[in-house]
Tab-separated table of C-alpha atoms and ligand atoms in Angstrom:
chain	number	residue	atom	x	y	z
A	670	MET	CA	104.335	86.418	85.493
A	671	ALA	CA	103.901	89.637	87.370
A	672	LEU	CA	101.914	90.953	90.269
A	673	ARG	CA	99.257	93.494	89.332
A	674	GLU	CA	97.812	96.173	91.557
A	675	ILE	CA	94.357	95.389	92.969
A	676	ILE	CA	92.023	98.383	92.845
A	677	VAL	CA	89.681	99.022	95.780
A	678	VAL	CA	86.458	100.908	96.453
A	679	PRO	CA	85.448	103.599	95.691
A	680	ASP	CA	87.456	103.274	92.427
A	681	PRO	CA	84.824	103.934	89.703
A	682	ARG	CA	86.329	101.244	87.445
A	683	LEU	CA	84.839	98.622	89.768
A	684	LYS	CA	81.365	99.823	88.710
A	685	GLN	CA	82.049	99.307	85.018
A	686	ALA	CA	80.803	96.309	83.005
A	687	SER	CA	83.560	94.206	81.422
A	688	GLU	CA	83.740	93.282	77.724
A	689	PRO	CA	83.543	89.725	76.354
A	690	VAL	CA	86.866	88.163	75.347
A	691	GLN	CA	87.304	87.567	71.607
A	692	ALA	CA	89.991	84.872	71.748
A	693	VAL	CA	91.725	82.772	74.387
A	694	ASP	CA	95.281	83.370	73.193
A	695	ASP	CA	98.734	83.670	74.766
A	696	GLU	CA	98.145	87.320	75.622
A	697	LEU	CA	94.995	86.410	77.556
A	698	ARG	CA	96.759	83.477	79.239
A	699	ALA	CA	99.517	85.896	80.351
A	700	LEU	CA	96.813	88.067	81.946
A	701	MET	CA	95.297	84.996	83.667
A	702	ASP	CA	98.750	83.948	84.943
A	703	ASP	CA	99.289	87.424	86.405
A	704	MET	CA	95.824	87.413	87.952
A	705	LEU	CA	96.396	84.031	89.606
A	706	GLU	CA	99.742	85.128	91.026
A	707	THR	CA	98.182	88.378	92.272
A	708	MET	CA	95.291	86.459	93.868
A	709	TYR	CA	97.631	83.998	95.634
A	710	ALA	CA	99.805	86.850	96.913
A	711	ALA	CA	96.843	88.842	98.293
A	712	PRO	CA	95.822	86.143	99.449
A	713	GLY	CA	92.362	85.449	98.040
A	714	ILE	CA	90.284	82.635	96.513
A	715	GLY	CA	88.848	84.484	93.501
A	716	LEU	CA	89.708	87.483	91.346
A	717	ALA	CA	88.026	89.161	88.377
A	718	ALA	CA	90.088	90.987	85.742
A	719	ILE	CA	88.435	94.343	86.497
A	720	GLN	CA	89.968	94.116	89.982
A	721	VAL	CA	93.349	94.559	88.299
A	722	ALA	CA	91.795	97.304	86.135
A	723	VAL	CA	91.363	95.143	83.007
A	724	PRO	CA	87.703	95.307	81.815
A	725	LYS	CA	87.553	91.784	80.325
A	726	ARG	CA	85.186	88.960	81.257
A	727	VAL	CA	87.865	86.828	82.928
A	728	ILE	CA	87.994	85.248	86.392
A	729	VAL	CA	90.565	83.157	88.248
A	730	MET	CA	89.834	81.068	91.323
A	731	ASP	CA	91.378	78.487	93.632
A	732	LEU	CA	89.243	76.888	96.328
A	733	ALA	CA	91.861	74.404	97.589
A	734	ARG	CA	92.119	74.353	101.367
A	735	GLU	CA	95.346	74.991	103.227
A	736	GLY	CA	97.662	72.002	102.837
A	737	GLU	CA	95.936	70.805	99.645
A	738	GLU	CA	97.508	70.938	96.187
A	739	PRO	CA	96.676	74.190	94.357
A	740	GLN	CA	93.608	73.872	92.095
A	741	PRO	CA	93.687	76.930	89.836
A	742	ARG	CA	90.543	77.504	87.780
A	743	TYR	CA	90.111	79.941	84.917
A	744	PHE	CA	86.830	81.269	83.527
A	745	VAL	CA	86.546	83.232	80.286
A	746	ASN	CA	83.157	84.702	79.270
A	747	PRO	CA	81.299	82.774	81.986
A	748	GLU	CA	77.501	82.534	81.845
A	749	ILE	CA	74.987	81.250	84.335
A	750	LEU	CA	72.624	78.892	82.499
A	751	TRP	CA	70.472	78.037	85.497
A	752	ALA	CA	70.220	79.025	89.155
A	753	SER	CA	68.354	77.189	91.906
A	754	GLU	CA	65.402	78.838	93.600
A	755	GLU	CA	66.839	77.692	96.885
A	756	THR	CA	69.253	80.275	98.275
A	757	ALA	CA	72.012	80.047	100.856
A	758	PRO	CA	73.746	82.687	102.981
A	759	TYR	CA	77.523	83.016	103.099
A	760	GLU	CA	79.811	85.529	104.781
A	761	GLU	CA	81.642	87.086	101.840
A	762	GLY	CA	84.686	89.280	101.524
A	763	CYS	CA	86.426	90.875	98.547
A	764	LEU	CA	89.995	91.947	97.770
A	765	SER	CA	88.552	95.228	96.414
A	766	VAL	CA	86.707	95.861	99.701
A	767	PRO	CA	89.500	94.849	102.099
A	768	GLU	CA	88.719	93.722	105.628
A	769	ILE	CA	84.941	93.970	105.232
A	770	TYR	CA	82.886	90.786	105.619
A	771	ASP	CA	79.131	90.389	105.522
A	772	GLU	CA	76.477	87.837	104.757
A	773	VAL	CA	75.045	87.662	101.229
A	774	GLU	CA	72.206	85.384	100.138
A	775	ARG	CA	72.571	83.831	96.675
A	776	PRO	CA	71.192	80.840	94.746
A	777	ALA	CA	72.603	77.701	96.365
A	778	ARG	CA	73.373	75.950	93.056
A	779	VAL	CA	74.082	77.171	89.536
A	780	LYS	CA	74.866	75.685	86.155
A	781	LEU	CA	77.702	77.445	84.328
A	782	ARG	CA	79.173	77.669	80.875
A	783	TYR	CA	82.614	79.176	80.248
A	784	LEU	CA	85.852	78.815	78.324
A	785	ASN	CA	88.815	77.425	80.232
A	786	TYR	CA	92.550	78.243	80.064
A	787	ARG	CA	92.850	76.393	76.760
A	788	GLY	CA	89.731	77.996	75.291
A	789	GLU	CA	87.623	74.826	75.595
A	790	GLN	CA	83.928	75.261	76.361
A	791	ILE	CA	82.928	73.721	79.683
A	792	GLU	CA	79.501	73.234	81.254
A	793	GLU	CA	79.502	72.552	84.951
A	794	ASP	CA	77.294	72.520	88.048
A	795	ALA	CA	78.461	74.449	91.086
A	796	GLU	CA	77.342	74.321	94.695
A	797	GLY	CA	78.685	75.280	98.104
A	798	LEU	CA	81.664	77.642	98.149
A	799	TYR	CA	82.176	77.178	94.405
A	800	ALA	CA	78.656	78.503	93.714
A	801	VAL	CA	79.184	81.444	96.070
A	802	CYS	CA	82.546	82.361	94.604
A	803	ILE	CA	81.593	82.148	90.930
A	804	GLN	CA	78.487	84.275	91.484
A	805	HIS	CA	80.506	86.840	93.461
A	806	GLU	CA	83.171	87.019	90.729
A	807	MET	CA	80.628	87.134	87.901
A	808	ASP	CA	78.969	90.096	89.624
A	809	HIS	CA	82.313	91.932	89.229
A	810	LEU	CA	82.049	91.481	85.449
A	811	ASP	CA	78.838	93.515	85.574
A	812	GLY	CA	80.191	96.169	87.931
A	813	VAL	CA	78.477	94.745	91.012
A	814	LEU	CA	80.231	94.301	94.370
A	815	PHE	CA	79.091	92.092	97.245
A	816	ILE	CA	78.400	95.223	99.289
A	817	ASP	CA	75.841	96.204	96.628
A	818	HIS	CA	73.751	93.304	97.972
A	819	LEU	CA	73.739	94.884	101.463
A	820	SER	CA	71.668	97.786	102.785
A	821	ARG	CA	72.694	101.265	101.701
A	822	LEU	CA	73.789	102.060	105.234
A	823	LYS	CA	76.068	98.997	105.439
A	824	ARG	CA	77.474	99.737	101.988
A	825	GLU	CA	78.304	103.335	102.853
A	826	GLN	CA	79.888	102.264	106.142
A	827	ALA	CA	82.023	99.691	104.318
A	828	ILE	CA	83.299	102.240	101.779
A	829	LYS	CA	84.029	104.751	104.538
A	830	LYS	CA	86.027	102.119	106.427
A	831	VAL	CA	88.086	101.180	103.358
A	832	LYS	CA	88.829	104.876	102.661
A	833	LYS	CA	89.963	105.276	106.262
A	834	GLN	CA	92.263	102.232	105.986
A	835	ALA	CA	93.756	103.654	102.781
A	836	LYS	CA	94.482	106.971	104.472
A	837	ALA	CA	96.108	105.225	107.446
A	838	ALA	CA	98.329	103.059	105.217
B	1335	NI	NI1	85.286	90.418	94.944
């Protein structure tokens, strides 16, 4: 396993749509292992492959709370089959938009289909933080960031702030 570099705004690769995965093989599992390690090191709770500059429809996630056993989850070619009309707000952040947090409103519950680490097809309902996180990460696969759900002014301020941080580092 190896740590990968996380790209941040305004890197144009974050705006690109990712390609479906053809096969869940050892090469893809090696990518998922690297992504999980990179996410834990950041630290974060979700990471899409494009955030390590790989344009594939792959996501890793771990929503375990501090002190709990790790619960790594892997999503290949995820699809949303259904989303509730009811929405819920959540204060989101993103490893590609460091140190910016703002409230985004999304469907409160979704039904998902994806392939797991072993390439098995799973259908699952998600709610709460799981629903927030999977929708946030799936946006990345289509080149959408959480700040794209905010006003233009807030989005521009966020990008300016991240650029400033990068210069100061
Ligand atoms: Ni993100």
